[in-house]
Tab-separated table of C-alpha atoms in Angstrom:
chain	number	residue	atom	x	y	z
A	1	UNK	CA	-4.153	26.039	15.138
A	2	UNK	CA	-7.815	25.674	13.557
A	3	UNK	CA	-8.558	28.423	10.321
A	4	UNK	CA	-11.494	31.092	10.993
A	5	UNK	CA	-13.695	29.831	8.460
A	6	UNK	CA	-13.129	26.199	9.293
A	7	UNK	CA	-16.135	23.961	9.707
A	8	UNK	CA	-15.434	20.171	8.466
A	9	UNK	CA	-17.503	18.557	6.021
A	10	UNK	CA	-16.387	15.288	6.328
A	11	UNK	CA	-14.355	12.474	8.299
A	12	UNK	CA	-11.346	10.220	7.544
A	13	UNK	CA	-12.758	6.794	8.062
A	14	UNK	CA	-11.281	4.694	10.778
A	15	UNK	CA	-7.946	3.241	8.892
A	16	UNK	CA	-6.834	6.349	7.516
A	17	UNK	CA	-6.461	7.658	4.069
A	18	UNK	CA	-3.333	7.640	1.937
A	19	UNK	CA	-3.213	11.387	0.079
A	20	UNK	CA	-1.300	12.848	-2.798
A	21	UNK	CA	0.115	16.145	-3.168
A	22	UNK	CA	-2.293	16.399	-6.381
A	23	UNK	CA	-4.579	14.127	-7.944
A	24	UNK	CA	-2.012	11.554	-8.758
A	25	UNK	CA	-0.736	8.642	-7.532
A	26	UNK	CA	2.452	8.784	-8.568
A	27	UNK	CA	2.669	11.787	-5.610
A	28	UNK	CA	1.897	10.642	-2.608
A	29	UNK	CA	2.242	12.737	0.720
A	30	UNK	CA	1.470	12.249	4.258
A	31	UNK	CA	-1.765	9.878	5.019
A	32	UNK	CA	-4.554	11.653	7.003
A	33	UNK	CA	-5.271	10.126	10.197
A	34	UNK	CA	-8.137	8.050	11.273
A	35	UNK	CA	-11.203	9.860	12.040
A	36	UNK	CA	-9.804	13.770	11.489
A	37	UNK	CA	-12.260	16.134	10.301
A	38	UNK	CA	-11.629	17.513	7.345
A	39	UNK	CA	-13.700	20.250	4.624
A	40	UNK	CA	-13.837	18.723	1.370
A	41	UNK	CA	-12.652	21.976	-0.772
A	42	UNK	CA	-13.074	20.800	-4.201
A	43	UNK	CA	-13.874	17.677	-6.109
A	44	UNK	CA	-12.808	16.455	-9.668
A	45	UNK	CA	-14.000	12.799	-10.462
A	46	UNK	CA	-13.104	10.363	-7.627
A	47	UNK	CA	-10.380	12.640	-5.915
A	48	UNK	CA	-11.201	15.393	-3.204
A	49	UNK	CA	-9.489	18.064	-1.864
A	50	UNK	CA	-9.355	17.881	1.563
A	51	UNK	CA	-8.543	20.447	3.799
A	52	UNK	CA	-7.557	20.296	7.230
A	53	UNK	CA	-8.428	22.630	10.368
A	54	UNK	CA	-4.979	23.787	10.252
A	55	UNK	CA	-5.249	24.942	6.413
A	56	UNK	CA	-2.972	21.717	5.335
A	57	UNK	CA	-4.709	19.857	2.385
A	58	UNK	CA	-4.027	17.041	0.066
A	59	UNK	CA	-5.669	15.023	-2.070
A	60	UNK	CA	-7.685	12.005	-1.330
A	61	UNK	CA	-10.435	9.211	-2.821
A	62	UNK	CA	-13.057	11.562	-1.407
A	63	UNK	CA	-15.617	8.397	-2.019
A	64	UNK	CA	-14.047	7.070	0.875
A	65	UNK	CA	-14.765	10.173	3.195
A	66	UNK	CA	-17.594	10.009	6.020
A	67	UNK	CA	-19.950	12.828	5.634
A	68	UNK	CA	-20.872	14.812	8.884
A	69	UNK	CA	-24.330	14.810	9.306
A	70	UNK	CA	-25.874	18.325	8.288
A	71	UNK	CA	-29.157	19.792	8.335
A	72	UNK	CA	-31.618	17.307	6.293
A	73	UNK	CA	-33.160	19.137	3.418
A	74	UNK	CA	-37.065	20.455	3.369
A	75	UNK	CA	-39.191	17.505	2.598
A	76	UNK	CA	-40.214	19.162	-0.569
A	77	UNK	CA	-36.453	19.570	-2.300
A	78	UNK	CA	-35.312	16.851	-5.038
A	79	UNK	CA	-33.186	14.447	-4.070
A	80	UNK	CA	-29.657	14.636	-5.989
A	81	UNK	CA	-28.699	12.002	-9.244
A	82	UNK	CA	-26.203	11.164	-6.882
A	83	UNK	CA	-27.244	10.746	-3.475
A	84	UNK	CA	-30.809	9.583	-5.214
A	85	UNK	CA	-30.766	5.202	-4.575
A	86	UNK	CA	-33.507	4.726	-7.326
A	87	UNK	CA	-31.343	4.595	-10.164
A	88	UNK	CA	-29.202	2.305	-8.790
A	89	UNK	CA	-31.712	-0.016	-6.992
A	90	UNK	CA	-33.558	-0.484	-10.753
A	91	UNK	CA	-30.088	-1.103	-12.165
A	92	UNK	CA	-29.420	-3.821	-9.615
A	93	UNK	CA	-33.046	-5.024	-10.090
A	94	UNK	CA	-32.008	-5.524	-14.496
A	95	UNK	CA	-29.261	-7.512	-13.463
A	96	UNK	CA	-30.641	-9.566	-11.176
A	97	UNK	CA	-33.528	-9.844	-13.701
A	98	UNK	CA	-31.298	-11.120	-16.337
A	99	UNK	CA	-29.379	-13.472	-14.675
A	100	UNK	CA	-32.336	-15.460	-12.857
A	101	UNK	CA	-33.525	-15.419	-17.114
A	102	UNK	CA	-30.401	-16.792	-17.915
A	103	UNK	CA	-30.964	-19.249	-15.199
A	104	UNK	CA	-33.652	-20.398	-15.938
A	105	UNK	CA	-32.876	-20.622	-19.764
A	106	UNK	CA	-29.877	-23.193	-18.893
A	107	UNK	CA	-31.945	-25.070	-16.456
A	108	UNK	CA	-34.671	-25.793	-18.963
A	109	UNK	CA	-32.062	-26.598	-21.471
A	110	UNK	CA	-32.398	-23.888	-23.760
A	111	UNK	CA	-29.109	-22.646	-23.133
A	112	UNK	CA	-25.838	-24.505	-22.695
A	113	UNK	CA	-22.603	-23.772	-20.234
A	114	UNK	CA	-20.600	-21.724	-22.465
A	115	UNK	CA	-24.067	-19.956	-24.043
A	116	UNK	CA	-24.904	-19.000	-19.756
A	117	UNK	CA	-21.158	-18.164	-19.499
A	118	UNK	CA	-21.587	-15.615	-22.072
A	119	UNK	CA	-24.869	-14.372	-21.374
A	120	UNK	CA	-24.027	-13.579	-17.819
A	121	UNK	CA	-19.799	-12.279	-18.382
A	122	UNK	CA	-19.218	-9.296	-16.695
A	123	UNK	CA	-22.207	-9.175	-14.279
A	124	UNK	CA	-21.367	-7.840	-10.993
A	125	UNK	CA	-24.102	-7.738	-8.603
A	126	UNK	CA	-23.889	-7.076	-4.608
A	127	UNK	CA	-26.889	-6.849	-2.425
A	128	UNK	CA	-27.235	-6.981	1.041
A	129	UNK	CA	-30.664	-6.323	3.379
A	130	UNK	CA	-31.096	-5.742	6.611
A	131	UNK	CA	-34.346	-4.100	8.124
A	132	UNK	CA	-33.509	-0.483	6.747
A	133	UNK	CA	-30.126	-0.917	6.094
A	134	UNK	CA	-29.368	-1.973	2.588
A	135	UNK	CA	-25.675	-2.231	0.853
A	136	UNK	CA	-25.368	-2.206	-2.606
A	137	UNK	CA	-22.646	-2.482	-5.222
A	138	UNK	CA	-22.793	-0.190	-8.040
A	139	UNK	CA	-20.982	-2.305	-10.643
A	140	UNK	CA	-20.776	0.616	-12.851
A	141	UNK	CA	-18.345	2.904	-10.271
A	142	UNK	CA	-16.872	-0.211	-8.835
A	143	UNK	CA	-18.184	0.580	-5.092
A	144	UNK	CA	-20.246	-0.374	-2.249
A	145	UNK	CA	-22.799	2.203	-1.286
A	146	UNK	CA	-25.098	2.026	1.662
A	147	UNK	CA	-28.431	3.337	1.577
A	148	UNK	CA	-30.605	4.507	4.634
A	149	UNK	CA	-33.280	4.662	2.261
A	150	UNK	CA	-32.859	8.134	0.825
A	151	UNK	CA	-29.395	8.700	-0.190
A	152	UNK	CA	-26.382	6.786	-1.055
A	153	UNK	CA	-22.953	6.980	1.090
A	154	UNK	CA	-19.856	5.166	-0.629
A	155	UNK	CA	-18.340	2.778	2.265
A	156	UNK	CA	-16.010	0.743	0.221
A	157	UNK	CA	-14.131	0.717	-3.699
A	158	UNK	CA	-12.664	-1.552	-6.056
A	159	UNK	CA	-9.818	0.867	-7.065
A	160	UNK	CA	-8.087	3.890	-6.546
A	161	UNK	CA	-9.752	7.290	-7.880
A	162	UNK	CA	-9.662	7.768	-11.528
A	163	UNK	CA	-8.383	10.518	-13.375
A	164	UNK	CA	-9.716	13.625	-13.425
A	165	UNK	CA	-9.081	13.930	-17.215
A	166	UNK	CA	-11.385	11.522	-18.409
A	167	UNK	CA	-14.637	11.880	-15.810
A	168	UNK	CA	-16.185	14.969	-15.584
A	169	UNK	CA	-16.260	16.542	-11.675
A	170	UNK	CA	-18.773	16.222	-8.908
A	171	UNK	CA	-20.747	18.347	-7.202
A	172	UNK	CA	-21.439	18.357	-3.235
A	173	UNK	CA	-24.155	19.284	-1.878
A	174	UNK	CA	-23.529	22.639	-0.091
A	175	UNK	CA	-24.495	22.404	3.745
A	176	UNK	CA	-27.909	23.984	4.702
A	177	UNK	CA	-27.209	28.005	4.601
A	178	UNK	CA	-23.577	27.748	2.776
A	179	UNK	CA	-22.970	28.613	-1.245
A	180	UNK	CA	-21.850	25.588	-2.852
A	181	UNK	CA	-17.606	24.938	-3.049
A	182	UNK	CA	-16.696	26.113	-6.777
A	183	UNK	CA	-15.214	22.651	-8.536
A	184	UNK	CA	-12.371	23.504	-10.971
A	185	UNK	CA	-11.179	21.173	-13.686
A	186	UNK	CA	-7.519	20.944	-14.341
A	187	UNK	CA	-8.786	22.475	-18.033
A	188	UNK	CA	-9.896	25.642	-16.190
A	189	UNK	CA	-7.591	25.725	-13.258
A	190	UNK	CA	-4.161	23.917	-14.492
A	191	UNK	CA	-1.762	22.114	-12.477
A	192	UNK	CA	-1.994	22.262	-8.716
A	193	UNK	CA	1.209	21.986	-6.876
């Protein structure tokens, strides 16, 4: 039976998602099935709270979600820090930057092996073109992004989602002509069971 006031927000992706009874792992309940549409409730760091048409939720990596495609916004509105690919495209652009230096350095002898080695340590850089489409890794969230060109969509993550303790929450973007879902912090909201 589908709530009143459902309308989902988002999409498992095709293999599923494992979910938690609350945002940790050490809780795990029943995985959501491929492709069900879900309304993310509530977001705290890398975890989402999903809810399902029948009022059933859980939490899940809500990076891993697909978004359902809503009314763009007016030309003239910002884009979001988040969904905004600049930041991230000039980050990608440093790295890249220094390593071909560093490159170049040991090829022209200035630098030895170990000198390169430590120059470039801890470099992660991911890049991947194709006509429009571009894929990205964002080495500081540990992901792969894809970009249409004007906003970001997570597709793929190094690790599970981190806890909410220690990264402050996220805000979604409210759909065209909806108020924006209230995030609470375990500090405001305590445990949910």
């Amino acid at each position: 039976m589908t709530t009143p006031e459902f309308r989902p927000t988002h999409v498992v992706p095709r293999d599923g998602l494992p979910a938690w009874e609350t945002p940790d792992v050490s809780r795990p309940t029943v995985a959501l099935d491929a492709l069900l549409p879900v309304q993310l409730a509530e977001r705290a760091g890398d975890w989402g709270r999903a809810v399902c048409a029948n009022g059933w939720s859980a939490w899940i990596d809500a990076r891993l979600l697909v978004a359902v495609p809503q009314t763009p916004p007016a030309a003239s509105s910002p884009l979001t820090r988040t969904a905004d690919p600049r930041p991230l495209l000039a980050r990608v652009e440093e790295a890249l930057s220094g390593y071909r230096s560093a490159a170049e350095d040991l090829a022209a002898g200035r630098l030895d092996g170990p000198s390169f080695h430590g120059r470039t340590q801890g470099q992660r850089i991911g890049v991947v073109v194709d006509g429009d489409s571009l894929w990205l890794y964002d080495g500081e969230h540990e992901r792969w992004v894809y970009c249409d060109g004007t906003r970001l969509s997570t597709i793929a993550t190094d690790r599970g989602p981190a806890a909410t303790a220690t990264r402050e929450p996220v805000r979604e973007e409210a759909p065209v002509g909806r108020e924006p879902t209230r995030v609470v912090t375990y500090e405001e909201g305590g445990r949910r069971d």
